[in-house]
mmCIF file of C-alpha atoms and ligand atoms in Angstrom:
data_model
loop_
_atom_site.group_PDB
_atom_site.id
_atom_site.type_symbol
_atom_site.label_atom_id
_atom_site.label_comp_id
_atom_site.label_asym_id
_atom_site.label_seq_id
_atom_site.Cartn_x
_atom_site.Cartn_y
_atom_site.Cartn_z
ATOM 1 C CA MET X 1 -0.831 9.409 6.453
ATOM 2 C CA GLU X 2 1.919 6.771 6.505
ATOM 3 C CA VAL X 3 1.004 3.200 7.460
ATOM 4 C CA ARG X 4 3.415 3.269 10.392
ATOM 5 C CA GLN X 5 1.545 6.213 11.910
ATOM 6 C CA VAL X 6 -1.909 4.637 11.823
ATOM 7 C CA LEU X 7 -1.196 0.956 12.242
ATOM 8 C CA HIS X 8 -1.347 -0.653 15.648
ATOM 9 C CA MET X 9 -3.282 -3.448 17.275
ATOM 10 C CA ASN X 10 -6.244 -2.201 19.362
ATOM 11 C CA ASN X 11 -4.715 -0.858 22.563
ATOM 12 C CA GLY X 12 -5.868 -1.246 26.161
ATOM 13 C CA GLU X 13 -7.792 -4.078 27.755
ATOM 14 C CA GLY X 14 -11.352 -3.302 26.635
ATOM 15 C CA GLU X 15 -13.748 -5.596 24.760
ATOM 16 C CA THR X 16 -12.296 -4.741 21.347
ATOM 17 C CA SER X 17 -8.646 -4.725 22.468
ATOM 18 C CA TYR X 18 -5.955 -6.940 20.972
ATOM 19 C CA ALA X 19 -5.145 -8.029 24.533
ATOM 20 C CA LYS X 20 -8.621 -9.603 24.822
ATOM 21 C CA ASN X 21 -8.816 -10.881 21.251
ATOM 22 C CA SER X 22 -5.478 -12.429 20.364
ATOM 23 C CA ASN X 23 -5.969 -16.108 21.177
ATOM 24 C CA ILE X 24 -5.546 -17.085 17.559
ATOM 25 C CA GLN X 25 -2.112 -15.417 17.432
ATOM 26 C CA ARG X 26 -1.298 -17.233 20.677
ATOM 27 C CA LYS X 27 -2.061 -20.541 18.992
ATOM 28 C CA ILE X 28 0.098 -19.512 16.061
ATOM 29 C CA ILE X 29 3.022 -18.713 18.389
ATOM 30 C CA SER X 30 2.697 -22.219 19.920
ATOM 31 C CA MET X 31 2.863 -23.694 16.435
ATOM 32 C CA THR X 32 6.303 -22.160 15.916
ATOM 33 C CA ASN X 33 7.740 -23.654 19.120
ATOM 34 C CA SER X 34 9.512 -26.596 17.478
ATOM 35 C CA ARG X 35 11.173 -24.229 14.981
ATOM 36 C CA LEU X 36 12.292 -21.930 17.817
ATOM 37 C CA LYS X 37 13.816 -24.965 19.550
ATOM 38 C CA LYS X 38 15.701 -25.956 16.429
ATOM 39 C CA ALA X 39 16.999 -22.399 15.919
ATOM 40 C CA ILE X 40 18.198 -22.123 19.522
ATOM 41 C CA LEU X 41 19.832 -25.527 19.402
ATOM 42 C CA ASN X 42 21.732 -24.404 16.324
ATOM 43 C CA ILE X 43 22.850 -21.195 18.000
ATOM 44 C CA MET X 44 23.941 -22.832 21.255
ATOM 45 C CA CYS X 45 25.227 -26.250 20.270
ATOM 46 C CA ASN X 46 26.274 -26.111 16.664
ATOM 47 C CA ASN X 47 29.970 -26.293 17.336
ATOM 48 C CA ASN X 48 32.661 -28.648 18.613
ATOM 49 C CA ASN X 49 32.707 -29.681 22.268
ATOM 50 C CA ASN X 50 30.712 -26.669 23.420
ATOM 51 C CA LYS X 51 33.480 -24.341 22.302
ATOM 52 C CA ASN X 52 32.348 -20.955 20.975
ATOM 53 C CA VAL X 53 29.044 -21.176 22.848
ATOM 54 C CA PRO X 54 27.860 -17.562 22.959
ATOM 55 C CA GLU X 55 28.133 -16.150 26.489
ATOM 56 C CA SER X 56 25.647 -13.493 25.564
ATOM 57 C CA ILE X 57 22.690 -14.065 23.246
ATOM 58 C CA GLY X 58 20.815 -11.227 21.547
ATOM 59 C CA VAL X 59 17.149 -11.899 20.805
ATOM 60 C CA ALA X 60 14.654 -9.545 19.135
ATOM 61 C CA ASP X 61 10.877 -9.951 18.895
ATOM 62 C CA LEU X 62 9.881 -7.629 16.055
ATOM 63 C CA GLY X 63 6.171 -6.804 16.182
ATOM 64 C CA CYS X 64 5.797 -7.766 19.844
ATOM 65 C CA SER X 65 2.500 -5.847 20.154
ATOM 66 C CA SER X 66 0.968 -5.565 23.653
ATOM 67 C CA GLY X 67 -1.185 -7.907 25.708
ATOM 68 C CA PRO X 68 -0.831 -11.480 26.923
ATOM 69 C CA ASN X 69 1.142 -12.627 23.869
ATOM 70 C CA THR X 70 3.871 -9.995 24.094
ATOM 71 C CA LEU X 71 6.178 -11.815 26.452
ATOM 72 C CA MET X 72 5.094 -15.279 25.337
ATOM 73 C CA VAL X 73 7.770 -15.648 22.655
ATOM 74 C CA VAL X 74 10.432 -14.348 25.054
ATOM 75 C CA SER X 75 9.184 -16.709 27.720
ATOM 76 C CA GLU X 76 9.350 -19.700 25.368
ATOM 77 C CA ILE X 77 12.845 -18.693 24.290
ATOM 78 C CA ILE X 78 13.992 -18.534 27.938
ATOM 79 C CA ASP X 79 12.543 -21.997 28.613
ATOM 80 C CA ILE X 80 14.219 -23.467 25.539
ATOM 81 C CA ILE X 81 17.576 -21.865 26.360
ATOM 82 C CA ASP X 82 17.304 -23.183 29.921
ATOM 83 C CA GLU X 83 16.498 -26.709 28.749
ATOM 84 C CA THR X 84 19.282 -26.639 26.164
ATOM 85 C CA SER X 85 21.809 -25.332 28.703
ATOM 86 C CA ARG X 86 20.936 -28.049 31.220
ATOM 87 C CA LYS X 87 21.043 -30.851 28.657
ATOM 88 C CA SER X 88 24.340 -29.687 27.198
ATOM 89 C CA GLY X 89 26.005 -28.743 30.452
ATOM 90 C CA ILE X 90 26.461 -25.141 29.356
ATOM 91 C CA SER X 91 25.876 -22.228 31.726
ATOM 92 C CA PHE X 92 22.836 -20.131 31.021
ATOM 93 C CA PRO X 93 23.999 -17.250 28.848
ATOM 94 C CA GLU X 94 23.401 -13.568 29.353
ATOM 95 C CA LEU X 95 20.251 -12.668 27.442
ATOM 96 C CA ARG X 96 19.700 -9.343 25.732
ATOM 97 C CA ILE X 97 16.098 -9.014 24.672
ATOM 98 C CA SER X 98 14.746 -6.348 22.335
ATOM 99 C CA LEU X 99 11.040 -5.816 21.852
ATOM 100 C CA ASN X 100 10.028 -3.788 18.839
ATOM 101 C CA ASP X 101 6.805 -2.472 17.352
ATOM 102 C CA LEU X 102 5.314 0.537 15.616
ATOM 103 C CA PRO X 103 4.966 3.881 17.446
ATOM 104 C CA GLY X 104 1.214 3.425 18.058
ATOM 105 C CA ASN X 105 1.787 0.240 20.047
ATOM 106 C CA ASP X 106 0.809 0.245 23.737
ATOM 107 C CA PHE X 107 4.333 0.121 25.186
ATOM 108 C CA ASN X 108 3.031 1.283 28.570
ATOM 109 C CA ASP X 109 1.063 -1.945 28.823
ATOM 110 C CA ILE X 110 4.286 -3.905 28.327
ATOM 111 C CA PHE X 111 6.047 -1.947 31.059
ATOM 112 C CA ARG X 112 3.124 -2.625 33.397
ATOM 113 C CA SER X 113 3.323 -6.365 32.726
ATOM 114 C CA LEU X 114 7.082 -6.659 33.349
ATOM 115 C CA PRO X 115 7.042 -7.009 37.164
ATOM 116 C CA SER X 116 4.677 -10.022 37.048
ATOM 117 C CA PHE X 117 6.738 -11.488 34.224
ATOM 118 C CA PHE X 118 9.871 -11.334 36.374
ATOM 119 C CA ILE X 119 7.987 -12.862 39.342
ATOM 120 C CA LYS X 120 6.833 -15.731 37.094
ATOM 121 C CA LEU X 121 10.406 -16.269 35.953
ATOM 122 C CA LYS X 122 11.532 -16.525 39.556
ATOM 123 C CA LYS X 123 8.732 -18.945 40.460
ATOM 124 C CA LYS X 124 9.420 -21.270 37.570
ATOM 125 C CA LYS X 125 11.433 -24.397 38.097
ATOM 126 C CA VAL X 126 14.047 -22.506 36.130
ATOM 127 C CA GLN X 127 14.645 -20.203 39.063
ATOM 128 C CA LYS X 128 18.328 -20.263 38.267
ATOM 129 C CA ILE X 129 17.606 -18.197 35.206
ATOM 130 C CA ALA X 130 16.229 -15.287 37.103
ATOM 131 C CA MET X 131 19.443 -15.133 39.095
ATOM 132 C CA LEU X 132 21.897 -15.691 36.315
ATOM 133 C CA LEU X 133 20.055 -13.677 33.780
ATOM 134 C CA GLU X 134 21.036 -10.169 32.997
ATOM 135 C CA PHE X 135 17.818 -9.197 31.402
ATOM 136 C CA LEU X 136 17.921 -6.084 29.325
ATOM 137 C CA VAL X 137 14.609 -5.211 27.798
ATOM 138 C CA HIS X 138 15.246 -2.744 25.088
ATOM 139 C CA PHE X 139 12.240 -1.005 23.587
ATOM 140 C CA MET X 140 12.497 0.535 20.207
ATOM 141 C CA GLU X 141 9.577 2.204 18.601
ATOM 142 C CA GLY X 142 10.794 0.860 15.329
ATOM 143 C CA PHE X 143 9.577 0.356 11.837
ATOM 144 C CA PHE X 144 11.285 -2.796 10.836
ATOM 145 C CA HIS X 145 11.998 -1.831 7.297
ATOM 146 C CA LYS X 146 14.823 0.237 8.722
ATOM 147 C CA ARG X 147 17.763 -0.663 10.943
ATOM 148 C CA ALA X 148 16.461 -1.350 14.456
ATOM 149 C CA CYS X 149 19.372 -2.894 16.359
ATOM 150 C CA ILE X 150 23.094 -2.395 16.778
ATOM 151 C CA LEU X 151 25.389 -4.093 14.243
ATOM 152 C CA PHE X 152 25.917 -7.835 14.673
ATOM 153 C CA THR X 153 24.310 -8.104 18.089
ATOM 154 C CA LEU X 154 21.416 -10.468 17.443
ATOM 155 C CA HIS X 155 21.546 -14.254 17.435
ATOM 156 C CA LEU X 156 17.822 -14.842 17.065
ATOM 157 C CA VAL X 157 15.090 -12.678 15.551
ATOM 158 C CA TYR X 158 11.411 -13.602 15.789
ATOM 159 C CA ILE X 159 8.860 -11.764 13.727
ATOM 160 C CA GLY X 160 5.091 -12.232 13.811
ATOM 161 C CA SER X 161 3.841 -10.227 10.790
ATOM 162 C CA LEU X 162 4.795 -7.694 8.124
ATOM 163 C CA ARG X 163 2.694 -4.849 6.735
ATOM 164 C CA SER X 164 3.022 -2.815 3.606
ATOM 165 C CA VAL X 165 0.812 -0.995 1.160
ATOM 166 C CA PRO X 166 1.705 -0.712 -2.513
ATOM 167 C CA LEU X 167 2.919 2.841 -3.026
ATOM 168 C CA GLY X 168 1.127 3.087 -6.331
ATOM 169 C CA LEU X 169 -2.111 2.202 -4.583
ATOM 170 C CA GLY X 170 -1.951 4.817 -1.826
ATOM 171 C CA THR X 171 -4.780 7.335 -1.776
ATOM 172 C CA ASN X 172 -4.739 10.494 -3.935
ATOM 173 C CA ASN X 173 -3.101 9.075 -7.010
ATOM 174 C CA VAL X 174 -4.162 7.651 -10.338
ATOM 175 C CA MET X 175 -4.006 4.008 -9.250
ATOM 176 C CA SER X 176 -5.816 4.495 -5.966
ATOM 177 C CA SER X 177 -9.326 3.689 -7.197
ATOM 178 C CA LEU X 178 -8.573 0.865 -9.614
ATOM 179 C CA ASN X 179 -9.680 -1.879 -7.253
ATOM 180 C CA LYS X 180 -13.410 -1.151 -7.411
ATOM 181 C CA GLY X 181 -15.405 -2.293 -4.375
ATOM 182 C CA LYS X 182 -12.436 -4.190 -2.921
ATOM 183 C CA LEU X 183 -9.917 -3.657 -0.134
ATOM 184 C CA TYR X 184 -7.335 -6.224 -1.141
ATOM 185 C CA ILE X 185 -6.532 -8.436 -4.143
ATOM 186 C CA SER X 186 -9.697 -10.098 -5.397
ATOM 187 C CA HIS X 187 -10.731 -12.121 -8.447
ATOM 188 C CA THR X 188 -12.093 -8.846 -9.935
ATOM 189 C CA SER X 189 -8.839 -6.900 -9.374
ATOM 190 C CA PRO X 190 -7.167 -5.586 -12.543
ATOM 191 C CA SER X 191 -3.662 -6.885 -13.208
ATOM 192 C CA ASP X 192 -2.166 -3.452 -12.343
ATOM 193 C CA VAL X 193 -3.452 -3.827 -8.808
ATOM 194 C CA ILE X 194 -2.213 -7.396 -8.437
ATOM 195 C CA ASN X 195 1.200 -6.475 -9.856
ATOM 196 C CA ALA X 196 1.456 -3.468 -7.536
ATOM 197 C CA TYR X 197 0.830 -5.688 -4.502
ATOM 198 C CA VAL X 198 3.220 -8.403 -5.686
ATOM 199 C CA SER X 199 6.075 -6.040 -6.477
ATOM 200 C CA GLN X 200 5.550 -4.063 -3.267
ATOM 201 C CA PHE X 201 5.857 -7.301 -1.302
ATOM 202 C CA GLN X 202 9.104 -8.188 -3.096
ATOM 203 C CA ASN X 203 10.481 -4.673 -2.432
ATOM 204 C CA ASP X 204 9.401 -4.548 1.194
ATOM 205 C CA PHE X 205 10.509 -8.040 2.025
ATOM 206 C CA SER X 206 13.848 -7.417 0.423
ATOM 207 C CA THR X 207 14.276 -4.142 2.361
ATOM 208 C CA PHE X 208 13.283 -5.971 5.528
ATOM 209 C CA LEU X 209 15.942 -8.654 4.964
ATOM 210 C CA ARG X 210 18.562 -6.067 4.019
ATOM 211 C CA SER X 211 17.810 -4.141 7.224
ATOM 212 C CA ARG X 212 18.131 -7.264 9.393
ATOM 213 C CA SER X 213 21.255 -8.568 7.687
ATOM 214 C CA PRO X 214 23.797 -6.269 9.439
ATOM 215 C CA GLU X 215 22.088 -6.717 12.810
ATOM 216 C CA ILE X 216 22.324 -10.513 12.976
ATOM 217 C CA VAL X 217 25.569 -12.316 13.746
ATOM 218 C CA PRO X 218 26.838 -14.578 10.946
ATOM 219 C CA GLY X 219 25.165 -17.966 11.468
ATOM 220 C CA GLY X 220 22.350 -16.325 13.505
ATOM 221 C CA ARG X 221 18.736 -17.311 12.944
ATOM 222 C CA MET X 222 15.549 -15.533 12.011
ATOM 223 C CA LEU X 223 12.092 -17.043 12.379
ATOM 224 C CA LEU X 224 9.202 -15.437 10.539
ATOM 225 C CA SER X 225 5.605 -16.384 11.176
ATOM 226 C CA LEU X 226 3.508 -14.773 8.454
ATOM 227 C CA MET X 227 -0.074 -14.919 7.273
ATOM 228 C CA GLY X 228 0.278 -16.352 3.798
ATOM 229 C CA ARG X 229 -1.407 -18.491 1.193
ATOM 230 C CA SER X 230 -0.719 -21.912 -0.280
ATOM 231 C CA SER X 231 -1.660 -21.232 -3.863
ATOM 232 C CA ILE X 232 0.628 -19.424 -6.318
ATOM 233 C CA ASP X 233 -2.329 -17.448 -7.683
ATOM 234 C CA PRO X 234 -3.132 -14.541 -5.285
ATOM 235 C CA THR X 235 -6.681 -14.218 -6.657
ATOM 236 C CA ILE X 236 -7.670 -17.670 -5.444
ATOM 237 C CA GLU X 237 -9.822 -17.945 -2.339
ATOM 238 C CA ASP X 238 -7.095 -19.003 0.065
ATOM 239 C CA GLY X 239 -5.800 -17.902 3.455
ATOM 240 C CA CYS X 240 -6.960 -14.447 4.519
ATOM 241 C CA TYR X 241 -8.202 -13.507 1.035
ATOM 242 C CA TYR X 242 -11.831 -14.014 1.969
ATOM 243 C CA GLN X 243 -11.577 -11.993 5.165
ATOM 244 C CA TRP X 244 -10.885 -8.865 3.132
ATOM 245 C CA GLU X 245 -13.578 -9.870 0.656
ATOM 246 C CA LEU X 246 -16.144 -10.119 3.472
ATOM 247 C CA LEU X 247 -14.979 -6.814 4.977
ATOM 248 C CA ALA X 248 -15.516 -5.181 1.560
ATOM 249 C CA ASN X 249 -19.002 -6.751 1.459
ATOM 250 C CA ALA X 250 -19.758 -5.446 4.944
ATOM 251 C CA LEU X 251 -18.728 -1.934 3.839
ATOM 252 C CA SER X 252 -20.903 -2.236 0.714
ATOM 253 C CA ASN X 253 -23.792 -3.134 2.993
ATOM 254 C CA LEU X 254 -23.191 0.159 4.831
ATOM 255 C CA VAL X 255 -23.085 1.996 1.476
ATOM 256 C CA SER X 256 -26.660 0.848 0.914
ATOM 257 C CA LYS X 257 -27.559 2.413 4.279
ATOM 258 C CA ASP X 258 -25.764 5.683 3.395
ATOM 259 C CA GLN X 259 -23.220 5.138 6.162
ATOM 260 C CA VAL X 260 -20.254 4.804 3.790
ATOM 261 C CA GLU X 261 -19.423 6.398 0.419
ATOM 262 C CA GLU X 262 -18.700 3.900 -2.331
ATOM 263 C CA GLU X 263 -15.568 5.783 -3.475
ATOM 264 C CA LYS X 264 -14.123 5.361 0.000
ATOM 265 C CA ILE X 265 -14.099 1.595 -0.523
ATOM 266 C CA ASP X 266 -12.459 1.956 -3.942
ATOM 267 C CA SER X 267 -9.674 4.109 -2.532
ATOM 268 C CA PHE X 268 -8.757 1.887 0.426
ATOM 269 C CA ASN X 269 -6.010 -0.652 -0.172
ATOM 270 C CA ALA X 270 -5.155 -2.932 2.708
ATOM 271 C CA PRO X 271 -1.525 -2.574 3.883
ATOM 272 C CA TYR X 272 -1.161 -6.292 3.775
ATOM 273 C CA TYR X 273 0.074 -9.060 1.536
ATOM 274 C CA ALA X 274 -0.214 -12.801 2.100
ATOM 275 C CA PRO X 275 2.697 -14.372 0.191
ATOM 276 C CA CYS X 276 2.957 -17.982 -0.912
ATOM 277 C CA PRO X 277 6.129 -19.975 -0.016
ATOM 278 C CA GLU X 278 7.521 -19.561 -3.574
ATOM 279 C CA GLU X 279 7.374 -15.748 -3.313
ATOM 280 C CA VAL X 280 9.180 -15.810 0.037
ATOM 281 C CA LYS X 281 11.807 -18.114 -1.423
ATOM 282 C CA ILE X 282 12.412 -15.839 -4.432
ATOM 283 C CA ALA X 283 12.711 -12.737 -2.231
ATOM 284 C CA VAL X 284 15.177 -14.418 0.164
ATOM 285 C CA GLU X 285 17.319 -15.753 -2.677
ATOM 286 C CA ASN X 286 17.338 -12.426 -4.527
ATOM 287 C CA GLU X 287 18.343 -10.451 -1.460
ATOM 288 C CA GLY X 288 21.123 -12.926 -0.711
ATOM 289 C CA SER X 289 22.017 -12.424 2.992
ATOM 290 C CA PHE X 290 20.106 -15.429 4.327
ATOM 291 C CA MET X 291 19.792 -19.130 3.606
ATOM 292 C CA ILE X 292 16.410 -20.816 3.865
ATOM 293 C CA ASP X 293 16.486 -23.543 6.443
ATOM 294 C CA ARG X 294 12.824 -24.430 6.059
ATOM 295 C CA ILE X 295 9.437 -23.007 5.041
ATOM 296 C CA GLU X 296 6.377 -24.683 6.517
ATOM 297 C CA THR X 297 2.715 -24.035 5.875
ATOM 298 C CA PHE X 298 0.103 -24.482 8.609
ATOM 299 C CA GLU X 299 -3.641 -24.120 8.400
ATOM 300 C CA ILE X 300 -5.603 -22.765 11.312
ATOM 301 C CA GLU X 301 -9.397 -22.495 11.387
ATOM 302 C CA TRP X 302 -10.853 -18.983 11.565
ATOM 303 C CA ASP X 303 -12.845 -20.074 14.578
ATOM 304 C CA ALA X 304 -9.939 -21.853 16.323
ATOM 305 C CA SER X 305 -10.011 -19.300 19.145
ATOM 306 C CA VAL X 306 -13.780 -19.258 19.531
ATOM 307 C CA SER X 307 -14.917 -19.939 23.069
ATOM 308 C CA SER X 308 -17.073 -22.949 23.851
ATOM 309 C CA ASN X 309 -16.860 -22.479 27.598
ATOM 310 C CA SER X 310 -20.408 -21.817 28.846
ATOM 311 C CA SER X 311 -19.142 -19.641 31.722
ATOM 312 C CA ASP X 312 -17.470 -17.333 29.210
ATOM 313 C CA GLU X 313 -19.489 -14.267 28.263
ATOM 314 C CA LYS X 314 -18.186 -14.611 24.689
ATOM 315 C CA ILE X 315 -20.424 -17.669 24.291
ATOM 316 C CA LEU X 316 -23.337 -15.239 23.950
ATOM 317 C CA LEU X 317 -21.837 -14.124 20.658
ATOM 318 C CA SER X 318 -22.142 -16.173 17.470
ATOM 319 C CA THR X 319 -18.985 -17.751 16.066
ATOM 320 C CA GLY X 320 -18.927 -15.136 13.294
ATOM 321 C CA GLN X 321 -19.192 -12.278 15.816
ATOM 322 C CA GLN X 322 -16.306 -13.752 17.815
ATOM 323 C CA VAL X 323 -14.182 -14.105 14.667
ATOM 324 C CA ALA X 324 -15.095 -10.483 13.800
ATOM 325 C CA LYS X 325 -13.705 -9.333 17.162
ATOM 326 C CA THR X 326 -10.398 -11.050 16.403
ATOM 327 C CA ILE X 327 -10.167 -9.283 13.058
ATOM 328 C CA ARG X 328 -11.330 -5.968 14.491
ATOM 329 C CA ALA X 329 -8.537 -5.996 17.085
ATOM 330 C CA VAL X 330 -5.991 -6.174 14.261
ATOM 331 C CA VAL X 331 -7.416 -4.045 11.442
ATOM 332 C CA GLU X 332 -9.518 -1.409 13.205
ATOM 333 C CA SER X 333 -6.795 1.273 13.468
ATOM 334 C CA MET X 334 -6.272 1.371 9.706
ATOM 335 C CA VAL X 335 -9.928 0.920 8.704
ATOM 336 C CA GLU X 336 -11.058 3.574 11.182
ATOM 337 C CA ASN X 337 -8.486 6.033 9.886
ATOM 338 C CA HIS X 338 -10.027 5.798 6.411
ATOM 339 C CA PHE X 339 -13.751 5.264 7.065
ATOM 340 C CA GLY X 340 -14.229 7.077 10.377
ATOM 341 C CA ASN X 341 -14.766 5.880 13.911
ATOM 342 C CA GLU X 342 -18.576 6.233 13.944
ATOM 343 C CA ILE X 343 -19.255 3.233 11.692
ATOM 344 C CA MET X 344 -16.925 0.750 13.429
ATOM 345 C CA ASP X 345 -19.533 -0.994 15.654
ATOM 346 C CA ASP X 346 -22.008 -1.395 12.765
ATOM 347 C CA LEU X 347 -19.283 -2.462 10.359
ATOM 348 C CA PHE X 348 -17.959 -5.270 12.533
ATOM 349 C CA SER X 349 -21.467 -6.386 13.488
ATOM 350 C CA VAL X 350 -22.417 -6.787 9.786
ATOM 351 C CA TYR X 351 -19.025 -8.391 9.217
ATOM 352 C CA GLY X 352 -19.683 -10.943 11.983
ATOM 353 C CA ASP X 353 -23.003 -11.911 10.326
ATOM 354 C CA LEU X 354 -21.237 -12.358 6.974
ATOM 355 C CA VAL X 355 -18.569 -14.528 8.624
ATOM 356 C CA ASP X 356 -21.357 -16.672 10.144
ATOM 357 C CA ASP X 357 -22.886 -17.208 6.668
ATOM 358 C CA TYR X 358 -19.480 -17.952 5.167
ATOM 359 C CA ILE X 359 -18.275 -20.504 7.708
ATOM 360 C CA TYR X 360 -21.658 -22.234 7.551
ATOM 361 C CA LYS X 361 -20.977 -22.968 3.863
ATOM 362 C CA LYS X 362 -17.184 -23.306 3.709
ATOM 363 C CA ARG X 363 -14.207 -24.490 5.692
ATOM 364 C CA ALA X 364 -12.491 -21.211 6.524
ATOM 365 C CA VAL X 365 -8.793 -21.383 7.399
ATOM 366 C CA TYR X 366 -5.890 -19.000 7.734
ATOM 367 C CA VAL X 367 -2.679 -20.125 6.129
ATOM 368 C CA ASN X 368 0.361 -19.424 8.273
ATOM 369 C CA LEU X 369 3.889 -19.609 6.877
ATOM 370 C CA VAL X 370 6.740 -20.328 9.257
ATOM 371 C CA VAL X 371 10.005 -19.387 7.601
ATOM 372 C CA SER X 372 13.311 -20.388 9.255
ATOM 373 C CA LEU X 373 16.318 -18.477 7.945
ATOM 374 C CA LYS X 374 20.029 -18.588 8.683
ATOM 375 C CA ARG X 375 22.208 -15.507 8.290
ATOM 376 C CA LYS X 376 24.985 -16.433 5.850
ATOM 377 C CA GLU X 377 28.425 -16.647 7.403
ATOM 378 C CA TYR X 378 30.392 -14.614 4.888
HETATM 379 C C1 SAM E 401 -0.507 -9.602 14.409
HETATM 380 S S1 SAM E 401 0.459 -8.657 15.489
HETATM 381 C C2 SAM E 401 1.348 -9.936 16.308
HETATM 382 C C3 SAM E 401 1.705 -9.492 17.680
HETATM 383 C C4 SAM E 401 2.360 -10.542 18.554
HETATM 384 N N1 SAM E 401 3.687 -10.880 18.055
HETATM 385 C C5 SAM E 401 1.490 -11.764 18.661
HETATM 386 O O1 SAM E 401 1.873 -12.792 18.085
HETATM 387 O O2 SAM E 401 0.433 -11.693 19.270
HETATM 388 C C6 SAM E 401 1.738 -7.997 14.436
HETATM 389 C C7 SAM E 401 2.525 -6.871 15.081
HETATM 390 O O3 SAM E 401 3.565 -6.477 14.183
HETATM 391 C C8 SAM E 401 3.617 -5.057 14.127
HETATM 392 N N2 SAM E 401 4.123 -4.668 12.801
HETATM 393 C C9 SAM E 401 3.609 -5.028 11.615
HETATM 394 N N3 SAM E 401 4.326 -4.499 10.611
HETATM 395 C C10 SAM E 401 5.329 -3.779 11.202
HETATM 396 C C11 SAM E 401 6.399 -2.998 10.697
HETATM 397 N N4 SAM E 401 6.582 -2.857 9.384
HETATM 398 N N5 SAM E 401 7.255 -2.425 11.590
HETATM 399 C C12 SAM E 401 7.074 -2.597 12.925
HETATM 400 N N6 SAM E 401 6.068 -3.313 13.459
HETATM 401 C C13 SAM E 401 5.199 -3.890 12.602
HETATM 402 C C14 SAM E 401 2.183 -4.616 14.352
HETATM 403 O O4 SAM E 401 2.097 -3.296 14.865
HETATM 404 C C15 SAM E 401 1.679 -5.657 15.340
HETATM 405 O O5 SAM E 401 1.802 -5.258 16.670
#
């Protein structure tokens, strides 16, 4: 089955849902706020005497997901536009907002949350916005390696993650079982596997940029917030590398209990790649439609979203088990599709124990890349 058909964050509002386990992504969104401000300032004020200020601004959040974070980026953008308009004496522009995700995303949840979002907008000190704003929420069940929006309508695109699986590593082909006992690139991975991941990233990223290029107005901005790595070598323990390593170990533990077949681990290849800044730079330059404004690297602890509030029921769980819930909310749909639903509780319980052991010994951090791009003007 294609990645787009099986991939989605855990839907609903239950214990394992993305809605209940996405605090870490929320922190990551806050970390991009200063870049969003800079991008909006460039869109609204980068001209002489407030001439050519766009009367209508097109914004797209690609990979909006569902849950409390979904409208957070949009909300921040509205606040920044409001502040910028006031400071520069410009009227608040018409805003056209597109939210995009894969078909499995819980779009109904977003629709349910819209009324309270509009009430919040009205209650804010920026009440003026709610009156002046023509707010078009445009849902597209899109796959963002294809065209998603109308030609030259977007001024600002925000994107929170990209997925892809190397074609040569899909199941049922010669390459599929080369990465013995692993789910992602590891220090034991043969060079064919590493090369397949690297070249798939370059292809996918390039296709992604090529698909966005005709949608964004010349001079428009795109902000990407991606899980990445700092080291050039993808086999070095860095960023999310060890999360996949521990998940492979958890699955091997279930092999020893006859709950999982070993070959199943060999044939699973995570639809994921954590690039380093140099790889992003090469892909952007090769594709040619965008200029790099800035690439920043942030570290965020695996347990940054772990609760220490004693009235919170999560406190009953170990740090590792809480981290495991965060990961489960993101990867369960694809892991379950390959290994079966019946092992999911055991898998993520073993995984949580392994995370506890790991963070006891090492400082475990995600590496997040924030990439600010400008659409070239010619
Ligand atoms: C980690 S979630 C982030 C969600 C939200 N922006 C946040 O910060 O909480 C990434 C989202 O991007 C979507 N996504 C990833 N790759 C995609 C693709 N190629 N096309 C469309 N959506 C994709 C996923 O379905 C998921 O909802």
